[in-house]
Amino acid sequence: MNYAQCPKKTGLPREVVKWLQSLDLSFYPKNVRRNLSNGYLVAEIFSHYYPQAFPDHFYDKGTSLSAKQKNWSRIERSLQKHNLQLMKEVVDGTIHCKPGAAEALVHELYTILTNQSIRNAGGPESDFTDQEYQECLPTLARSTASKAIKNNLRITEIMADPDISTNQRKAEVILHRHLEHKAAERTLNPGRFKVKPNLRHLASKKQVPSSHSNELSDKPSAGGTTSTSYSLRWTAAADSFKEIKVHQPIRRCLVQY
């Protein structure tokens, strides 16, 4: 079967890409995160090694959360019959399209089904966040706290587990990690987080110090009298303004007889 040209950057090692192409799948997973989320391709991969345990007509090609959960529950039951098991964190991350989860799943499938290890492959992350992507962005383009929660807590996770306390703990973990990154960034780049003075700060700097105001209050005025407080100067200055009176034109009403 002839496949379309693979993307230049798939996120998979070369030997894994060749292995996927050799399986003669119904379609090549160009977008690994999206194409593997419903589990249909995963069942098709296992069917090449265990054709009786993974029939294609048992699995749904839909992308809804219910279709994904049904497919993955069937895959799990079939794997248990052959004493095989996939990491639950990797499967959950793949269902909810978490960054790096689908790639880690393909690595695990390759290792289980071919009994070969991948060269220069690190261990899978447990949280599957977008931290690596955020570090590649400029500082001003990185996510805010609310955007970080939205990116790392998918709506399908809330639908799959609608417990409020559980989702609240997940959001708190994401927020805590975001604040830690911001604190580290503030330490490395303190000049970027320097607060610029606004009108309030500039006005406070121009105010006369209290010690200086006391000296002015003790000094005699030009008329020979001593002012009791520096605030009286502002009162006198306010009284020196002249009131402007505006004469309104007299409106004449035309009376019709």
PDB file of C-alpha atoms in Angstrom:
ATOM      1  CA  MET A   1       0.000   0.000   0.000  1.00  0.00           C
ATOM      2  CA  ASN A   2       1.350   3.400  -0.974  1.00  0.00           C
ATOM      3  CA  TYR A   3       1.294   5.987   1.779  1.00  0.00           C
ATOM      4  CA  ALA A   4       1.235   9.734   1.431  1.00  0.00           C
ATOM      5  CA  GLN A   5       4.418  11.595   2.170  1.00  0.00           C
ATOM      6  CA  CYS A   6       5.074  11.579   5.897  1.00  0.00           C
ATOM      7  CA  PRO A   7       5.487  14.918   7.638  1.00  0.00           C
ATOM      8  CA  LYS A   8       9.025  16.130   8.162  1.00  0.00           C
ATOM      9  CA  LYS A   9       8.600  16.183  11.926  1.00  0.00           C
ATOM     10  CA  THR A  10       6.345  13.453  13.302  1.00  0.00           C
ATOM     11  CA  GLY A  11       7.761  13.264  16.802  1.00  0.00           C
ATOM     12  CA  LEU A  12       8.597   9.564  16.299  1.00  0.00           C
ATOM     13  CA  PRO A  13      11.998   7.925  15.772  1.00  0.00           C
ATOM     14  CA  ARG A  14      12.854   6.686  12.310  1.00  0.00           C
ATOM     15  CA  GLU A  15      12.656   2.994  13.205  1.00  0.00           C
ATOM     16  CA  VAL A  16       9.172   3.488  14.687  1.00  0.00           C
ATOM     17  CA  VAL A  17       7.965   5.287  11.542  1.00  0.00           C
ATOM     18  CA  LYS A  18       9.262   2.415   9.375  1.00  0.00           C
ATOM     19  CA  TRP A  19       7.546  -0.080  11.642  1.00  0.00           C
ATOM     20  CA  LEU A  20       4.195   1.713  11.334  1.00  0.00           C
ATOM     21  CA  GLN A  21       4.519   1.845   7.559  1.00  0.00           C
ATOM     22  CA  SER A  22       5.243  -1.896   7.411  1.00  0.00           C
ATOM     23  CA  LEU A  23       1.970  -2.755   9.169  1.00  0.00           C
ATOM     24  CA  ASP A  24      -0.140  -1.758   6.142  1.00  0.00           C
ATOM     25  CA  LEU A  25      -2.639   0.195   8.233  1.00  0.00           C
ATOM     26  CA  SER A  26      -5.883   1.565   6.848  1.00  0.00           C
ATOM     27  CA  PHE A  27      -4.366   5.057   7.048  1.00  0.00           C
ATOM     28  CA  TYR A  28      -1.046   6.429   8.236  1.00  0.00           C
ATOM     29  CA  PRO A  29      -1.250   8.468  11.473  1.00  0.00           C
ATOM     30  CA  LYS A  30       0.081  11.789  10.201  1.00  0.00           C
ATOM     31  CA  ASN A  31      -1.189  13.495  13.339  1.00  0.00           C
ATOM     32  CA  VAL A  32      -0.325  10.926  16.002  1.00  0.00           C
ATOM     33  CA  ARG A  33      -2.059  12.811  18.820  1.00  0.00           C
ATOM     34  CA  ARG A  34      -5.363  13.052  16.986  1.00  0.00           C
ATOM     35  CA  ASN A  35      -5.366   9.756  15.062  1.00  0.00           C
ATOM     36  CA  LEU A  36      -4.579   7.529  18.043  1.00  0.00           C
ATOM     37  CA  SER A  37      -6.919   9.144  20.572  1.00  0.00           C
ATOM     38  CA  ASN A  38      -9.975   6.988  19.808  1.00  0.00           C
ATOM     39  CA  GLY A  39      -7.993   3.730  19.910  1.00  0.00           C
ATOM     40  CA  TYR A  40      -9.063   2.442  16.497  1.00  0.00           C
ATOM     41  CA  LEU A  41      -5.550   2.458  15.048  1.00  0.00           C
ATOM     42  CA  VAL A  42      -4.170   0.954  18.254  1.00  0.00           C
ATOM     43  CA  ALA A  43      -6.559  -1.990  17.909  1.00  0.00           C
ATOM     44  CA  GLU A  44      -5.585  -2.295  14.244  1.00  0.00           C
ATOM     45  CA  ILE A  45      -1.903  -2.420  15.204  1.00  0.00           C
ATOM     46  CA  PHE A  46      -2.574  -5.189  17.722  1.00  0.00           C
ATOM     47  CA  SER A  47      -4.680  -7.085  15.166  1.00  0.00           C
ATOM     48  CA  HIS A  48      -1.587  -7.655  13.021  1.00  0.00           C
ATOM     49  CA  TYR A  49      -0.060  -9.625  15.885  1.00  0.00           C
ATOM     50  CA  TYR A  50      -3.269 -11.001  17.500  1.00  0.00           C
ATOM     51  CA  PRO A  51      -5.862 -11.105  14.693  1.00  0.00           C
ATOM     52  CA  GLN A  52      -8.410 -13.168  16.633  1.00  0.00           C
ATOM     53  CA  ALA A  53      -8.381 -10.950  19.728  1.00  0.00           C
ATOM     54  CA  PHE A  54      -8.741  -7.594  17.939  1.00  0.00           C
ATOM     55  CA  PRO A  55     -11.336  -7.825  15.131  1.00  0.00           C
ATOM     56  CA  ASP A  56     -11.705  -4.550  13.263  1.00  0.00           C
ATOM     57  CA  HIS A  57     -15.512  -4.554  13.219  1.00  0.00           C
ATOM     58  CA  PHE A  58     -15.642  -4.367  17.012  1.00  0.00           C
ATOM     59  CA  TYR A  59     -14.165  -0.878  17.122  1.00  0.00           C
ATOM     60  CA  ASP A  60     -15.699   2.489  16.342  1.00  0.00           C
ATOM     61  CA  LYS A  61     -14.015   5.155  14.209  1.00  0.00           C
ATOM     62  CA  GLY A  62     -15.887   7.972  15.947  1.00  0.00           C
ATOM     63  CA  THR A  63     -14.157  10.757  17.851  1.00  0.00           C
ATOM     64  CA  SER A  64     -16.673  11.296  20.639  1.00  0.00           C
ATOM     65  CA  LEU A  65     -15.680  10.618  24.222  1.00  0.00           C
ATOM     66  CA  SER A  66     -18.086   7.685  24.512  1.00  0.00           C
ATOM     67  CA  ALA A  67     -16.634   6.053  21.373  1.00  0.00           C
ATOM     68  CA  LYS A  68     -13.112   6.497  22.733  1.00  0.00           C
ATOM     69  CA  GLN A  69     -13.990   4.984  26.102  1.00  0.00           C
ATOM     70  CA  LYS A  70     -15.696   1.975  24.495  1.00  0.00           C
ATOM     71  CA  ASN A  71     -12.750   1.278  22.187  1.00  0.00           C
ATOM     72  CA  TRP A  72     -10.161   1.537  24.937  1.00  0.00           C
ATOM     73  CA  SER A  73     -12.169  -0.618  27.336  1.00  0.00           C
ATOM     74  CA  ARG A  74     -12.327  -3.349  24.657  1.00  0.00           C
ATOM     75  CA  ILE A  75      -8.610  -3.020  24.028  1.00  0.00           C
ATOM     76  CA  GLU A  76      -7.912  -3.365  27.744  1.00  0.00           C
ATOM     77  CA  ARG A  77     -10.032  -6.522  28.014  1.00  0.00           C
ATOM     78  CA  SER A  78      -8.297  -8.076  25.015  1.00  0.00           C
ATOM     79  CA  LEU A  79      -4.857  -7.246  26.389  1.00  0.00           C
ATOM     80  CA  GLN A  80      -5.664  -8.880  29.709  1.00  0.00           C
ATOM     81  CA  LYS A  81      -6.332 -12.167  27.919  1.00  0.00           C
ATOM     82  CA  HIS A  82      -2.754 -12.102  26.586  1.00  0.00           C
ATOM     83  CA  ASN A  83      -1.203 -10.847  29.841  1.00  0.00           C
ATOM     84  CA  LEU A  84      -0.368  -7.505  28.267  1.00  0.00           C
ATOM     85  CA  GLN A  85      -0.856  -4.103  29.813  1.00  0.00           C
ATOM     86  CA  LEU A  86      -0.377  -0.486  28.769  1.00  0.00           C
ATOM     87  CA  MET A  87       0.465   2.316  31.173  1.00  0.00           C
ATOM     88  CA  LYS A  88      -2.750   3.914  32.395  1.00  0.00           C
ATOM     89  CA  GLU A  89      -1.233   7.429  32.448  1.00  0.00           C
ATOM     90  CA  VAL A  90      -0.177   7.061  28.809  1.00  0.00           C
ATOM     91  CA  VAL A  91      -3.588   5.757  27.735  1.00  0.00           C
ATOM     92  CA  ASP A  92      -5.455   8.542  29.566  1.00  0.00           C
ATOM     93  CA  GLY A  93      -3.131  11.144  28.061  1.00  0.00           C
ATOM     94  CA  THR A  94      -3.718   9.704  24.585  1.00  0.00           C
ATOM     95  CA  ILE A  95      -7.509   9.747  25.020  1.00  0.00           C
ATOM     96  CA  HIS A  96      -7.454  13.408  26.053  1.00  0.00           C
ATOM     97  CA  CYS A  97      -4.836  14.401  23.413  1.00  0.00           C
ATOM     98  CA  LYS A  98      -2.217  15.429  25.955  1.00  0.00           C
ATOM     99  CA  PRO A  99       1.161  16.586  24.578  1.00  0.00           C
ATOM    100  CA  GLY A 100       3.596  13.699  24.211  1.00  0.00           C
ATOM    101  CA  ALA A 101       1.171  10.999  25.360  1.00  0.00           C
ATOM    102  CA  ALA A 102       0.445   9.505  21.924  1.00  0.00           C
ATOM    103  CA  GLU A 103       4.168   9.434  21.094  1.00  0.00           C
ATOM    104  CA  ALA A 104       4.876   7.617  24.362  1.00  0.00           C
ATOM    105  CA  LEU A 105       2.090   5.150  23.536  1.00  0.00           C
ATOM    106  CA  VAL A 106       3.597   4.346  20.136  1.00  0.00           C
ATOM    107  CA  HIS A 107       6.986   3.821  21.800  1.00  0.00           C
ATOM    108  CA  GLU A 108       5.377   1.404  24.244  1.00  0.00           C
ATOM    109  CA  LEU A 109       3.580  -0.472  21.447  1.00  0.00           C
ATOM    110  CA  TYR A 110       6.808  -0.783  19.503  1.00  0.00           C
ATOM    111  CA  THR A 111       8.646  -2.176  22.511  1.00  0.00           C
ATOM    112  CA  ILE A 112       5.895  -4.661  23.437  1.00  0.00           C
ATOM    113  CA  LEU A 113       5.175  -5.986  19.949  1.00  0.00           C
ATOM    114  CA  THR A 114       8.701  -6.073  18.499  1.00  0.00           C
ATOM    115  CA  ASN A 115      10.731  -6.763  21.670  1.00  0.00           C
ATOM    116  CA  GLN A 116      13.127  -4.027  20.577  1.00  0.00           C
ATOM    117  CA  SER A 117      14.185  -0.915  22.424  1.00  0.00           C
ATOM    118  CA  ILE A 118      14.257   2.563  20.947  1.00  0.00           C
ATOM    119  CA  ARG A 119      17.593   4.285  20.828  1.00  0.00           C
ATOM    120  CA  ASN A 120      17.955   7.615  22.652  1.00  0.00           C
ATOM    121  CA  ALA A 121      14.416   7.432  23.986  1.00  0.00           C
ATOM    122  CA  GLY A 122      13.772   8.900  27.427  1.00  0.00           C
ATOM    123  CA  GLY A 123      11.095   7.769  29.829  1.00  0.00           C
ATOM    124  CA  PRO A 124       7.572   9.126  29.359  1.00  0.00           C
ATOM    125  CA  GLU A 125       6.449  12.049  31.446  1.00  0.00           C
ATOM    126  CA  SER A 126       3.722  11.419  34.004  1.00  0.00           C
ATOM    127  CA  ASP A 127       1.837  14.691  33.542  1.00  0.00           C
ATOM    128  CA  PHE A 128       2.131  15.293  29.744  1.00  0.00           C
ATOM    129  CA  THR A 129       1.924  19.091  29.943  1.00  0.00           C
ATOM    130  CA  ASP A 130       2.799  21.722  27.348  1.00  0.00           C
ATOM    131  CA  GLN A 131       5.865  22.880  29.292  1.00  0.00           C
ATOM    132  CA  GLU A 132       8.285  21.994  26.501  1.00  0.00           C
ATOM    133  CA  TYR A 133       6.218  23.926  23.978  1.00  0.00           C
ATOM    134  CA  GLN A 134       5.949  26.949  26.282  1.00  0.00           C
ATOM    135  CA  GLU A 135       9.728  27.047  26.733  1.00  0.00           C
ATOM    136  CA  CYS A 136      10.164  27.287  22.954  1.00  0.00           C
ATOM    137  CA  LEU A 137       7.960  30.394  22.800  1.00  0.00           C
ATOM    138  CA  PRO A 138       9.144  33.961  23.434  1.00  0.00           C
ATOM    139  CA  THR A 139       8.594  35.197  26.954  1.00  0.00           C
ATOM    140  CA  LEU A 140       5.749  37.538  26.021  1.00  0.00           C
ATOM    141  CA  ALA A 141       3.917  34.798  24.075  1.00  0.00           C
ATOM    142  CA  ARG A 142       3.773  32.248  26.894  1.00  0.00           C
ATOM    143  CA  SER A 143       0.519  31.249  28.529  1.00  0.00           C
ATOM    144  CA  THR A 144      -1.034  33.056  31.444  1.00  0.00           C
ATOM    145  CA  ALA A 145      -2.291  31.174  34.491  1.00  0.00           C
ATOM    146  CA  SER A 146      -5.830  30.756  33.120  1.00  0.00           C
ATOM    147  CA  LYS A 147      -4.520  29.696  29.710  1.00  0.00           C
ATOM    148  CA  ALA A 148      -2.194  27.146  31.317  1.00  0.00           C
ATOM    149  CA  ILE A 149      -5.146  25.538  33.114  1.00  0.00           C
ATOM    150  CA  LYS A 150      -7.165  25.512  29.906  1.00  0.00           C
ATOM    151  CA  ASN A 151      -4.342  23.921  27.912  1.00  0.00           C
ATOM    152  CA  ASN A 152      -3.486  21.229  30.450  1.00  0.00           C
ATOM    153  CA  LEU A 153      -6.952  20.370  31.773  1.00  0.00           C
ATOM    154  CA  ARG A 154      -8.982  19.252  28.771  1.00  0.00           C
ATOM    155  CA  ILE A 155     -12.747  19.378  28.644  1.00  0.00           C
ATOM    156  CA  THR A 156     -12.830  15.621  27.963  1.00  0.00           C
ATOM    157  CA  GLU A 157     -11.079  15.029  31.293  1.00  0.00           C
ATOM    158  CA  ILE A 158     -13.839  16.905  33.098  1.00  0.00           C
ATOM    159  CA  MET A 159     -16.485  15.003  31.149  1.00  0.00           C
ATOM    160  CA  ALA A 160     -14.860  11.639  31.907  1.00  0.00           C
ATOM    161  CA  ASP A 161     -14.497  12.437  35.608  1.00  0.00           C
ATOM    162  CA  PRO A 162     -16.947  15.213  36.567  1.00  0.00           C
ATOM    163  CA  ASP A 163     -15.987  15.153  40.244  1.00  0.00           C
ATOM    164  CA  ILE A 164     -15.462  18.787  41.282  1.00  0.00           C
ATOM    165  CA  SER A 165     -12.843  18.124  43.960  1.00  0.00           C
ATOM    166  CA  THR A 166     -10.741  15.975  41.603  1.00  0.00           C
ATOM    167  CA  ASN A 167     -10.744  18.579  38.842  1.00  0.00           C
ATOM    168  CA  GLN A 168     -10.038  21.305  41.389  1.00  0.00           C
ATOM    169  CA  ARG A 169      -6.936  19.448  42.575  1.00  0.00           C
ATOM    170  CA  LYS A 170      -5.779  19.068  38.975  1.00  0.00           C
ATOM    171  CA  ALA A 171      -6.228  22.782  38.383  1.00  0.00           C
ATOM    172  CA  GLU A 172      -4.337  23.606  41.591  1.00  0.00           C
ATOM    173  CA  VAL A 173      -1.409  21.411  40.514  1.00  0.00           C
ATOM    174  CA  ILE A 174      -1.286  23.126  37.115  1.00  0.00           C
ATOM    175  CA  LEU A 175      -1.491  26.572  38.722  1.00  0.00           C
ATOM    176  CA  HIS A 176       1.230  25.736  41.253  1.00  0.00           C
ATOM    177  CA  ARG A 177       3.540  24.514  38.486  1.00  0.00           C
ATOM    178  CA  HIS A 178       2.829  27.657  36.436  1.00  0.00           C
ATOM    179  CA  LEU A 179       3.670  29.928  39.382  1.00  0.00           C
ATOM    180  CA  GLU A 180       6.905  28.033  39.997  1.00  0.00           C
ATOM    181  CA  HIS A 181       7.960  28.595  36.388  1.00  0.00           C
ATOM    182  CA  LYS A 182       7.081  32.279  36.677  1.00  0.00           C
ATOM    183  CA  ALA A 183       9.139  32.601  39.875  1.00  0.00           C
ATOM    184  CA  ALA A 184      12.120  30.945  38.202  1.00  0.00           C
ATOM    185  CA  GLU A 185      11.722  33.246  35.206  1.00  0.00           C
ATOM    186  CA  ARG A 186      11.546  36.273  37.506  1.00  0.00           C
ATOM    187  CA  THR A 187      14.830  35.193  39.107  1.00  0.00           C
ATOM    188  CA  LEU A 188      16.570  34.759  35.755  1.00  0.00           C
ATOM    189  CA  ASN A 189      15.167  37.958  34.190  1.00  0.00           C
ATOM    190  CA  PRO A 190      14.481  40.454  36.978  1.00  0.00           C
ATOM    191  CA  GLY A 191      14.575  43.438  34.620  1.00  0.00           C
ATOM    192  CA  ARG A 192      11.556  42.230  32.670  1.00  0.00           C
ATOM    193  CA  PHE A 193       9.364  42.148  35.778  1.00  0.00           C
ATOM    194  CA  LYS A 194      10.414  45.596  37.036  1.00  0.00           C
ATOM    195  CA  VAL A 195       7.304  47.643  37.726  1.00  0.00           C
ATOM    196  CA  LYS A 196       7.224  50.898  35.789  1.00  0.00           C
ATOM    197  CA  PRO A 197       6.267  53.967  37.851  1.00  0.00           C
ATOM    198  CA  ASN A 198       2.760  55.239  37.225  1.00  0.00           C
ATOM    199  CA  LEU A 199       1.247  58.632  38.019  1.00  0.00           C
ATOM    200  CA  ARG A 200       0.566  57.626  41.615  1.00  0.00           C
ATOM    201  CA  HIS A 201       4.215  56.701  42.243  1.00  0.00           C
ATOM    202  CA  LEU A 202       5.463  59.837  40.517  1.00  0.00           C
ATOM    203  CA  ALA A 203       3.125  62.029  42.592  1.00  0.00           C
ATOM    204  CA  SER A 204       4.223  60.387  45.832  1.00  0.00           C
ATOM    205  CA  LYS A 205       7.864  61.076  44.981  1.00  0.00           C
ATOM    206  CA  LYS A 206       7.161  64.771  44.394  1.00  0.00           C
ATOM    207  CA  GLN A 207       5.366  65.296  47.711  1.00  0.00           C
ATOM    208  CA  VAL A 208       7.195  67.350  50.346  1.00  0.00           C
ATOM    209  CA  PRO A 209       8.610  65.135  53.129  1.00  0.00           C
ATOM    210  CA  SER A 210       7.043  65.439  56.581  1.00  0.00           C
ATOM    211  CA  SER A 211      10.285  66.649  58.150  1.00  0.00           C
ATOM    212  CA  HIS A 212      10.602  69.374  55.529  1.00  0.00           C
ATOM    213  CA  SER A 213       6.979  70.396  56.031  1.00  0.00           C
ATOM    214  CA  ASN A 214       7.551  70.779  59.780  1.00  0.00           C
ATOM    215  CA  GLU A 215      10.497  73.073  59.109  1.00  0.00           C
ATOM    216  CA  LEU A 216       8.345  75.202  56.860  1.00  0.00           C
ATOM    217  CA  SER A 217       5.627  75.406  59.482  1.00  0.00           C
ATOM    218  CA  ASP A 218       8.107  76.608  62.128  1.00  0.00           C
ATOM    219  CA  LYS A 219       9.586  79.342  59.937  1.00  0.00           C
ATOM    220  CA  PRO A 220       7.972  82.797  60.159  1.00  0.00           C
ATOM    221  CA  SER A 221       6.072  83.987  57.172  1.00  0.00           C
ATOM    222  CA  ALA A 222       6.775  87.216  55.241  1.00  0.00           C
ATOM    223  CA  GLY A 223       4.291  89.179  57.376  1.00  0.00           C
ATOM    224  CA  GLY A 224       6.029  88.219  60.585  1.00  0.00           C
ATOM    225  CA  THR A 225       3.483  85.566  61.648  1.00  0.00           C
ATOM    226  CA  THR A 226       4.092  81.839  61.951  1.00  0.00           C
ATOM    227  CA  SER A 227       1.958  79.411  59.949  1.00  0.00           C
ATOM    228  CA  THR A 228       0.514  76.607  62.041  1.00  0.00           C
ATOM    229  CA  SER A 229       0.637  73.956  59.318  1.00  0.00           C
ATOM    230  CA  TYR A 230       1.920  73.444  55.839  1.00  0.00           C
ATOM    231  CA  SER A 231      -1.570  72.423  54.759  1.00  0.00           C
ATOM    232  CA  LEU A 232      -2.755  76.005  55.352  1.00  0.00           C
ATOM    233  CA  ARG A 233      -0.648  77.060  52.397  1.00  0.00           C
ATOM    234  CA  TRP A 234      -2.705  74.760  50.188  1.00  0.00           C
ATOM    235  CA  THR A 235      -5.909  76.197  51.690  1.00  0.00           C
ATOM    236  CA  ALA A 236      -4.795  79.737  51.020  1.00  0.00           C
ATOM    237  CA  ALA A 237      -3.799  78.780  47.506  1.00  0.00           C
ATOM    238  CA  ALA A 238      -7.206  77.257  46.931  1.00  0.00           C
ATOM    239  CA  ASP A 239      -8.926  80.443  48.186  1.00  0.00           C
ATOM    240  CA  SER A 240      -6.901  82.586  45.783  1.00  0.00           C
ATOM    241  CA  PHE A 241      -8.708  81.210  42.748  1.00  0.00           C
ATOM    242  CA  LYS A 242     -11.357  83.498  41.308  1.00  0.00           C
ATOM    243  CA  GLU A 243     -14.791  82.262  40.543  1.00  0.00           C
ATOM    244  CA  ILE A 244     -15.770  82.650  36.928  1.00  0.00           C
ATOM    245  CA  LYS A 245     -19.375  83.620  36.377  1.00  0.00           C
ATOM    246  CA  VAL A 246     -20.945  82.789  33.078  1.00  0.00           C
ATOM    247  CA  HIS A 247     -23.872  84.944  32.018  1.00  0.00           C
ATOM    248  CA  GLN A 248     -26.541  82.929  30.316  1.00  0.00           C
ATOM    249  CA  PRO A 249     -28.399  84.643  27.475  1.00  0.00           C
ATOM    250  CA  ILE A 250     -32.016  85.523  28.157  1.00  0.00           C
ATOM    251  CA  ARG A 251     -34.357  83.356  26.200  1.00  0.00           C
ATOM    252  CA  ARG A 252     -37.371  85.213  24.896  1.00  0.00           C
ATOM    253  CA  CYS A 253     -40.553  83.324  24.313  1.00  0.00           C
ATOM    254  CA  LEU A 254     -42.706  84.249  21.360  1.00  0.00           C
ATOM    255  CA  VAL A 255     -46.356  84.363  22.305  1.00  0.00           C
ATOM    256  CA  GLN A 256     -48.778  83.880  19.496  1.00  0.00           C
ATOM    257  CA  TYR A 257     -52.056  85.706  19.753  1.00  0.00           C
TER     258      TYR A 257
END
